[in-house]
Short mmCIF file of N, CA and C in Angstrom, two decimals:
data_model
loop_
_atom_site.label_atom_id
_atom_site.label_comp_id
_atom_site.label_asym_id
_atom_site.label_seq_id
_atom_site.Cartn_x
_atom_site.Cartn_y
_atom_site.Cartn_z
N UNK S 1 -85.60 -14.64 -82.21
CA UNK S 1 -86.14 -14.82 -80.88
C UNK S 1 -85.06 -14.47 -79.86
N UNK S 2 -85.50 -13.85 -78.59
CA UNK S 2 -84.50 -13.12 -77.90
C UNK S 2 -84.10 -14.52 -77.11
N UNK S 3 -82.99 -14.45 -75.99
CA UNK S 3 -82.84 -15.75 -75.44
C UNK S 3 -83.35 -15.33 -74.42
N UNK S 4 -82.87 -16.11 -73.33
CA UNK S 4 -84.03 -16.74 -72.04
C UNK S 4 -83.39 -15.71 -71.32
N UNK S 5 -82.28 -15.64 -70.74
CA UNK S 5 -81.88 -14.37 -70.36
C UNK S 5 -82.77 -12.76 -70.53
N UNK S 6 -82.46 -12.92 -72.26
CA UNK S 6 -82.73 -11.42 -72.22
C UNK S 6 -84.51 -11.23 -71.79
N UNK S 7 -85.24 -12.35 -72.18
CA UNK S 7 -86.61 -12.58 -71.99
C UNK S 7 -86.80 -12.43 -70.26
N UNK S 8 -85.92 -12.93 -69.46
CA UNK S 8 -86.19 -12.57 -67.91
C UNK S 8 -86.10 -11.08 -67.88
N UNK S 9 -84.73 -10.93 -68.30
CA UNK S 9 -84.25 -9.30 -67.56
C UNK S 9 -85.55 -8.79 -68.23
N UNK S 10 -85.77 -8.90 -69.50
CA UNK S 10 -86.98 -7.39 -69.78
C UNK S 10 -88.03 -7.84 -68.72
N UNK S 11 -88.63 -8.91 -68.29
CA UNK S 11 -89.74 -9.41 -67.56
C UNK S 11 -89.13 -8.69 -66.29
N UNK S 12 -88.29 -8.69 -65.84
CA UNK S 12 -88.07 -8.39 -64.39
C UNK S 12 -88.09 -6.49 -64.00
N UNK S 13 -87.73 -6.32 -65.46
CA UNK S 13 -87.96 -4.46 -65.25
C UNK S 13 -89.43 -4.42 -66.10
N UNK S 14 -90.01 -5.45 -66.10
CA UNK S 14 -91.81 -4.69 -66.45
C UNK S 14 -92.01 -4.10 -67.76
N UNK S 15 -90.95 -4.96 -68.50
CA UNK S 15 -91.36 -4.75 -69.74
C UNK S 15 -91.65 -5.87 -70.99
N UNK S 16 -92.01 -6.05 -72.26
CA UNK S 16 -92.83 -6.87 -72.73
C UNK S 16 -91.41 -8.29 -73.24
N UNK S 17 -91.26 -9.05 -72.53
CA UNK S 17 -90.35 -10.17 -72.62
C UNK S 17 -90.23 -10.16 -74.21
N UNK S 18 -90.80 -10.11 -74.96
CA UNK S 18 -90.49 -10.67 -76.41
C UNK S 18 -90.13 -9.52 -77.20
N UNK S 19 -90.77 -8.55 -76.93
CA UNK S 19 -90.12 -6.82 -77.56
C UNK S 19 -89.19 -5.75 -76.63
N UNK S 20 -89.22 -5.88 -75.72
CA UNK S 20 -89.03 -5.02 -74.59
C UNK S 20 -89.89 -3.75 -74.48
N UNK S 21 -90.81 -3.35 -75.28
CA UNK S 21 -92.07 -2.40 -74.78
C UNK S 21 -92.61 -2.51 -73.88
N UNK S 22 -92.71 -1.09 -73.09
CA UNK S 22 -92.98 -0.65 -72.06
C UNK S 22 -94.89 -0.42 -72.18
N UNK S 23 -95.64 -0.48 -70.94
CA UNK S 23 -96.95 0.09 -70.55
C UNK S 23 -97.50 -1.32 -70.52
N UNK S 24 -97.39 -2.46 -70.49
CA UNK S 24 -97.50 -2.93 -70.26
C UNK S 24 -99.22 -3.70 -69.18
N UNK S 25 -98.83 -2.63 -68.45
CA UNK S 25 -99.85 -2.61 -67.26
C UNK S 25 -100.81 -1.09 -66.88
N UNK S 26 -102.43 -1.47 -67.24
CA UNK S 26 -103.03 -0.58 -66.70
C UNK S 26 -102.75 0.53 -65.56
N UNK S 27 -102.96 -0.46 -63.86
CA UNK S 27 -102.17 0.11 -63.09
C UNK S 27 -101.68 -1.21 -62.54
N UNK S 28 -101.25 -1.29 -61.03
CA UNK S 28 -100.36 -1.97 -60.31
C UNK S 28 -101.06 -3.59 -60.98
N UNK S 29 -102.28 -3.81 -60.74
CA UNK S 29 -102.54 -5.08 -60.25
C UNK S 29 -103.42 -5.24 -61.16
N UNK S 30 -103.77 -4.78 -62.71
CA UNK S 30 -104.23 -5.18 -63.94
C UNK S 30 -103.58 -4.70 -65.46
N UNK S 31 -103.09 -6.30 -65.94
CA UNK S 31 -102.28 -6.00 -66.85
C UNK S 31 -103.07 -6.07 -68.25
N UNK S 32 -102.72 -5.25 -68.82
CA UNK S 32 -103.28 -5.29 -70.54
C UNK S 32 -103.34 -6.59 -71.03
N UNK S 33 -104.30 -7.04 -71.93
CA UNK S 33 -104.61 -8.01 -72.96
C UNK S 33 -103.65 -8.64 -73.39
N UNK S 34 -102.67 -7.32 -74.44
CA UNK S 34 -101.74 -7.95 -74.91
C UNK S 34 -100.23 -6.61 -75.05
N UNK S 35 -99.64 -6.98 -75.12
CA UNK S 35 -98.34 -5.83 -75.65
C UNK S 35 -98.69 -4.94 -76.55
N UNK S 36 -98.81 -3.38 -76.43
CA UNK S 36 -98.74 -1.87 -76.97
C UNK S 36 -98.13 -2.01 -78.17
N UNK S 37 -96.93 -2.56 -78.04
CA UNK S 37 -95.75 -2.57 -79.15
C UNK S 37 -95.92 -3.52 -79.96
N UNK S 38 -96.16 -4.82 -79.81
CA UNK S 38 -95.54 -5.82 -80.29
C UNK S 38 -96.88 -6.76 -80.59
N UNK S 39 -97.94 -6.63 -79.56
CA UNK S 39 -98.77 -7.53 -79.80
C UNK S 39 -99.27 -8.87 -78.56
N UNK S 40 -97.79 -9.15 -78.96
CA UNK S 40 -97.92 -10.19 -77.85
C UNK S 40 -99.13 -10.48 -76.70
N UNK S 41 -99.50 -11.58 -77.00
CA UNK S 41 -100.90 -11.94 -75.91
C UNK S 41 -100.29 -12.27 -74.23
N UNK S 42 -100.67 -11.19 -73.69
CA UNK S 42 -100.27 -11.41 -72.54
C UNK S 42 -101.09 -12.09 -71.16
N UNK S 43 -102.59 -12.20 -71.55
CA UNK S 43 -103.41 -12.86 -71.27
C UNK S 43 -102.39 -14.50 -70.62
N UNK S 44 -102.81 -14.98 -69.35
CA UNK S 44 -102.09 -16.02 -68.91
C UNK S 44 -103.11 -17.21 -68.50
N UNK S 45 -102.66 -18.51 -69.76
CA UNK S 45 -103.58 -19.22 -69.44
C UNK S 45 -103.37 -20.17 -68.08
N UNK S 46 -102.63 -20.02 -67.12
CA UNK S 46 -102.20 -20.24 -66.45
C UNK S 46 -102.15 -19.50 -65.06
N UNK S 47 -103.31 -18.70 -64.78
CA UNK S 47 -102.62 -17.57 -63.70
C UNK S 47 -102.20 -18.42 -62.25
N UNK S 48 -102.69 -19.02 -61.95
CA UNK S 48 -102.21 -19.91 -60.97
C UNK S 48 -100.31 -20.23 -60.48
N UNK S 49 -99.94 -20.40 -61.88
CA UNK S 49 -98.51 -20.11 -62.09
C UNK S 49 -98.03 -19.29 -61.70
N UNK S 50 -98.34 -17.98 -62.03
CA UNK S 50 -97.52 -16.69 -61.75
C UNK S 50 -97.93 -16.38 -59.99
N UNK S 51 -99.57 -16.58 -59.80
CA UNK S 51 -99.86 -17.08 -58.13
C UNK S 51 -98.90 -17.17 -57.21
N UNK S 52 -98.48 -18.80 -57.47
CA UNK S 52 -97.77 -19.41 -57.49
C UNK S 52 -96.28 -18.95 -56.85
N UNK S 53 -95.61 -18.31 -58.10
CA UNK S 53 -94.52 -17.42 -58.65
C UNK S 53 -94.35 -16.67 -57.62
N UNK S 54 -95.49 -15.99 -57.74
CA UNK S 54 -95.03 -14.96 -56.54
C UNK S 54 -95.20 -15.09 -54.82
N UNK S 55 -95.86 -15.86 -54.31
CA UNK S 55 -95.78 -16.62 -53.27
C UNK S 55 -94.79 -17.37 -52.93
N UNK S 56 -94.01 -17.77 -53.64
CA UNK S 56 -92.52 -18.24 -53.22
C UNK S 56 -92.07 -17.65 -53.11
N UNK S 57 -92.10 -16.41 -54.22
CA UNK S 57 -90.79 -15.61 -53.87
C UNK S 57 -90.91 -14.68 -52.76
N UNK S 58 -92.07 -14.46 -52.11
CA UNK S 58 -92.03 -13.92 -51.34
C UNK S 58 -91.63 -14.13 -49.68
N UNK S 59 -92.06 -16.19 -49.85
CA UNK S 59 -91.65 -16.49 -49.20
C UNK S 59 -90.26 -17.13 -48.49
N UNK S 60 -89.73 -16.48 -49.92
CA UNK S 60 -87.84 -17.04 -49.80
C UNK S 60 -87.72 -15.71 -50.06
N UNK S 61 -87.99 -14.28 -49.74
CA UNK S 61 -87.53 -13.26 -48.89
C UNK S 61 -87.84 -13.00 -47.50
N UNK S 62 -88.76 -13.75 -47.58
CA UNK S 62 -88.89 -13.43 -45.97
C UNK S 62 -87.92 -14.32 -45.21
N UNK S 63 -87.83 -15.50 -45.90
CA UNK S 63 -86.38 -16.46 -44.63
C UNK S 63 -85.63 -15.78 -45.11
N UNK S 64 -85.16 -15.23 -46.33
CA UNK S 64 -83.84 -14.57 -46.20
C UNK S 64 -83.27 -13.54 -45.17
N UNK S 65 -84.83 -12.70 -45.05
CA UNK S 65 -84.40 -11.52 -44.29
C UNK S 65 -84.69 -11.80 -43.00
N UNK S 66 -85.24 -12.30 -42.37
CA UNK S 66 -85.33 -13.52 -41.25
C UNK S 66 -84.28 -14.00 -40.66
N UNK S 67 -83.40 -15.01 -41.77
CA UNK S 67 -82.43 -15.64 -41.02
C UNK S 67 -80.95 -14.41 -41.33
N UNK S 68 -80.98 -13.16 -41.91
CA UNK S 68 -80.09 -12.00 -42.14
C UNK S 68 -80.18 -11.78 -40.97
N UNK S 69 -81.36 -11.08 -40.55
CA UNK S 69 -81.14 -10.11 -39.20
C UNK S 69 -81.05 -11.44 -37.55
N UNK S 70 -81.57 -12.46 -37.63
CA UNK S 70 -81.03 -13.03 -36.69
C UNK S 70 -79.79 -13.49 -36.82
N UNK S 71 -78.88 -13.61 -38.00
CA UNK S 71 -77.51 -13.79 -37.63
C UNK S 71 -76.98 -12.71 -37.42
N UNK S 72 -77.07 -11.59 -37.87
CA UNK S 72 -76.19 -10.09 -37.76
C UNK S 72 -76.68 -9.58 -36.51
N UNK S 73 -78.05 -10.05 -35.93
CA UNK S 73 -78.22 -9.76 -34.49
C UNK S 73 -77.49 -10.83 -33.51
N UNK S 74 -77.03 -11.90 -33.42
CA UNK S 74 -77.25 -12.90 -32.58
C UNK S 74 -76.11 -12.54 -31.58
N UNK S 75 -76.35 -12.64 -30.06
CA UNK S 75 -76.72 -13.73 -29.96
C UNK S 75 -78.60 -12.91 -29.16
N UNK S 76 -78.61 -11.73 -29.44
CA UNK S 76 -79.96 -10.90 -28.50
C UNK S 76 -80.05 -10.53 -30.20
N UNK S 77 -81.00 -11.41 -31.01
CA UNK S 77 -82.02 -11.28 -31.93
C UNK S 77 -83.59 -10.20 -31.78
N UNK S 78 -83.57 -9.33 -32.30
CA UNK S 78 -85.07 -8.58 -32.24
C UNK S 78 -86.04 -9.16 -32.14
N UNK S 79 -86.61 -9.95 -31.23
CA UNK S 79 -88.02 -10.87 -31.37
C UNK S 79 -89.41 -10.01 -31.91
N UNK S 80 -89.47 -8.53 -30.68
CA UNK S 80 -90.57 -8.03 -31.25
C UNK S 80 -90.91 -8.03 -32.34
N UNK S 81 -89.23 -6.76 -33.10
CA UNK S 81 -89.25 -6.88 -34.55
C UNK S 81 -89.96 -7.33 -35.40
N UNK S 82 -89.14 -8.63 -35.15
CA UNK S 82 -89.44 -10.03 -35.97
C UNK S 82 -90.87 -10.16 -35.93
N UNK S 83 -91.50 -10.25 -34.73
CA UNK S 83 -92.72 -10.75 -34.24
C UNK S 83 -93.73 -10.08 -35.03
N UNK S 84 -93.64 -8.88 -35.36
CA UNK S 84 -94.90 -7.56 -35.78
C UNK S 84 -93.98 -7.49 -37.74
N UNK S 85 -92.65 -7.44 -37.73
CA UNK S 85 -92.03 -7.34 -39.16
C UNK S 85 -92.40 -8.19 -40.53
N UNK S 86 -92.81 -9.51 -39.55
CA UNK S 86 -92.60 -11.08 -40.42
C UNK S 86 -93.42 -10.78 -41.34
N UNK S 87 -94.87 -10.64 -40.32
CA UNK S 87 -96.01 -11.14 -41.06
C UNK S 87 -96.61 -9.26 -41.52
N UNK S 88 -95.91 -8.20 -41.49
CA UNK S 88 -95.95 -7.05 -42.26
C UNK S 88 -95.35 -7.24 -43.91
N UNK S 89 -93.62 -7.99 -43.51
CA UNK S 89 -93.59 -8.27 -44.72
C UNK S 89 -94.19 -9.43 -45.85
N UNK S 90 -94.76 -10.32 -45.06
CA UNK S 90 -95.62 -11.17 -45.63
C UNK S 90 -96.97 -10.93 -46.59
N UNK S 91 -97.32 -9.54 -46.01
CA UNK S 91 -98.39 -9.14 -46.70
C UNK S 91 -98.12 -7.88 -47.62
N UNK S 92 -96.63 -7.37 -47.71
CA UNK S 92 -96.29 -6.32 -48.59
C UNK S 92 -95.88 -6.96 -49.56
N UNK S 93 -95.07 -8.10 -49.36
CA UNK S 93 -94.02 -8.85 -50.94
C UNK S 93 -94.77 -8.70 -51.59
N UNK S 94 -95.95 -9.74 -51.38
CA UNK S 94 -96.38 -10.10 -52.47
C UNK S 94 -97.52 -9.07 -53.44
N UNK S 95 -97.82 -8.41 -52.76
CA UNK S 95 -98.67 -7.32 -53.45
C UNK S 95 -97.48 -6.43 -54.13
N UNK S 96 -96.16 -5.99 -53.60
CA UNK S 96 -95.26 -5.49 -54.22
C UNK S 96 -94.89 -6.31 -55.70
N UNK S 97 -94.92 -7.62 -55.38
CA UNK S 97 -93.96 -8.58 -56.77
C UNK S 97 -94.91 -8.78 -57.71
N UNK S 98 -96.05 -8.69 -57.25
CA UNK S 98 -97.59 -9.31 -58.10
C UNK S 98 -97.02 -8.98 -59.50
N UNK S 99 -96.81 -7.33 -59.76
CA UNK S 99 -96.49 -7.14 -61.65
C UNK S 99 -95.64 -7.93 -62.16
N UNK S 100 -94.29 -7.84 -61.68
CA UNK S 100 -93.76 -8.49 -61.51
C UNK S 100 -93.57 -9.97 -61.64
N UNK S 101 -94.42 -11.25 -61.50
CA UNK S 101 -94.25 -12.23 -61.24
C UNK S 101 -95.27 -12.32 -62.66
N UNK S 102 -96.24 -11.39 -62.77
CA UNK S 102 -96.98 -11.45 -63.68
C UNK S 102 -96.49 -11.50 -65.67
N UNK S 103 -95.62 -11.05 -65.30
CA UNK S 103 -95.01 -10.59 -66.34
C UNK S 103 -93.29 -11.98 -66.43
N UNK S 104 -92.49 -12.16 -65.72
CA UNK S 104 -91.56 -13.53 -65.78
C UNK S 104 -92.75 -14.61 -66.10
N UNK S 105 -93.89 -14.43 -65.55
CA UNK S 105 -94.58 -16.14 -66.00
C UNK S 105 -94.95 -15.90 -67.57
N UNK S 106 -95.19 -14.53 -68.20
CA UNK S 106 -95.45 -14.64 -69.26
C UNK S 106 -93.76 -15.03 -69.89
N UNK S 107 -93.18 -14.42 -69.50
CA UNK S 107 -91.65 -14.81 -70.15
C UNK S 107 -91.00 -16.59 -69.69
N UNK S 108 -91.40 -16.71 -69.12
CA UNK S 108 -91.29 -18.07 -68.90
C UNK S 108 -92.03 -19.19 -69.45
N UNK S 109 -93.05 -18.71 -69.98
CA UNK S 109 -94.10 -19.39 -71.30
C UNK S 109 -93.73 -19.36 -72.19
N UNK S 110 -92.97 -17.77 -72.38
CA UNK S 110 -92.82 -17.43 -73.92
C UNK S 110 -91.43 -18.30 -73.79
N UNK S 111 -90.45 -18.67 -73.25
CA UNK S 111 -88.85 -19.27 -73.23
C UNK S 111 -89.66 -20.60 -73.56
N UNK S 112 -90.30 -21.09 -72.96
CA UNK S 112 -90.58 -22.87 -73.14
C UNK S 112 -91.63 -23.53 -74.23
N UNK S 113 -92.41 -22.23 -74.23
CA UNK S 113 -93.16 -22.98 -75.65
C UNK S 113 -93.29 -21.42 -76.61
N UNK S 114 -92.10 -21.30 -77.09
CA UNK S 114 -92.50 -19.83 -78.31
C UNK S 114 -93.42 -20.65 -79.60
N UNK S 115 -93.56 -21.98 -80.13
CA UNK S 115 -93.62 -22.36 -81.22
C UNK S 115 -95.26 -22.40 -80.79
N UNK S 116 -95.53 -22.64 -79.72
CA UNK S 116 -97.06 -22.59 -79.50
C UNK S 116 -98.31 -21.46 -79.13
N UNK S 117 -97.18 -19.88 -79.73
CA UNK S 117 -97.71 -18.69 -79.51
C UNK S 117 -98.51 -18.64 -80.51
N UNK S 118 -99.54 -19.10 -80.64
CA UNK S 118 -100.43 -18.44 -82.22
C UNK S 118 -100.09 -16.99 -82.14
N UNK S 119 -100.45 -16.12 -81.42
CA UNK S 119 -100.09 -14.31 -81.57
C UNK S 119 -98.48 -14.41 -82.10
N UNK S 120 -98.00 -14.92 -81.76
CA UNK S 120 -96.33 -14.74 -83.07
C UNK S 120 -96.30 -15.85 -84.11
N UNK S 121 -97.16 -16.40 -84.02
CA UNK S 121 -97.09 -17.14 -85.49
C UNK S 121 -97.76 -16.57 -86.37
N UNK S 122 -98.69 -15.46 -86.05
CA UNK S 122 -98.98 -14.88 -86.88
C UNK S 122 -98.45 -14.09 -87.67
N UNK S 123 -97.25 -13.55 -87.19
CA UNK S 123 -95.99 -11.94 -87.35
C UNK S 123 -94.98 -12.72 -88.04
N UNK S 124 -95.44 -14.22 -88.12
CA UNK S 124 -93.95 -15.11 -88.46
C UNK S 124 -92.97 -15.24 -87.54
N UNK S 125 -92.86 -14.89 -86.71
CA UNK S 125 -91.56 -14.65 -85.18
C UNK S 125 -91.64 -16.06 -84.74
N UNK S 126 -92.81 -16.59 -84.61
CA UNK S 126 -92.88 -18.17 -83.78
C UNK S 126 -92.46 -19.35 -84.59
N UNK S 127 -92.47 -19.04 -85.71
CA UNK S 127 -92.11 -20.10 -86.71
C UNK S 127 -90.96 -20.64 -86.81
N UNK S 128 -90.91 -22.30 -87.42
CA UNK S 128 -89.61 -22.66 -87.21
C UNK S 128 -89.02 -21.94 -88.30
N UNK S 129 -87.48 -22.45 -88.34
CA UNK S 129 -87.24 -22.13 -89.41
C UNK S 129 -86.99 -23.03 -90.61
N UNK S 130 -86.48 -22.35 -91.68
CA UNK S 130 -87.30 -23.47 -92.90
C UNK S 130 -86.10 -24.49 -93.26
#
């Protein structure tokens, strides 16, 4: 079993957390059943989670880049900018991170409960050991 690490990084470049196989995803915003390569059920009984997932993170880029450009502007901050930017990037993150977030929540399932994957207990991969 890969560790939690390597299970993010492949999740974060869009590829299958438990094999690292790629295709993963139909197109942007519908992901396959299960992993090309490997199997893996990628089906999320949980989508709410990854929801979730990605709504934060979108919304801890936007204060980031928020409170960036009003300190590197201050003390005459871009209001318009800001004003028309905020809520542009508010509605790009998250359609940008969607695969993305889709794919760490499966790796973040697979890090906390691998022993409760029936799809790798089948391959033997989920099993303890003896």
């Amino acid at each position: 079993m890969a560790t939690r690490t390597t299970l993010l990084l492949r999740a974060l470049t869009l590829r299958c957390p438990h094999c690292g196989g790629r295709g993963l995803f139909r197109h942007w915003f519908a992901m396959k059943a299960s992993c090309p390569s490997c199997g893996l059920s990628l089906t999320i009984s949980n989508s709410v989670g990854a929801n979730l997932l990605n709504l934060v993170t979108a919304e801890f880029i936007l204060m980031g880049v928020l409170t960036a450009v009003i300190v590197q502007s201050w003390p005459n901050p871009p209001w318009n900018l800001l004003q028309y930017g905020a809520p542009l990037l508010m509605i790009a993150a998250p359609l940008l991170l969607y695969p993305v977030s889709k794919v760490v929540f499966v790796a973040f399932d697979l890090a906390l409960h691998p022993a409760a994957r029936p799809d790798l207990r089948v391959h033997g991969i989920g099993d303890p050991p003896p």
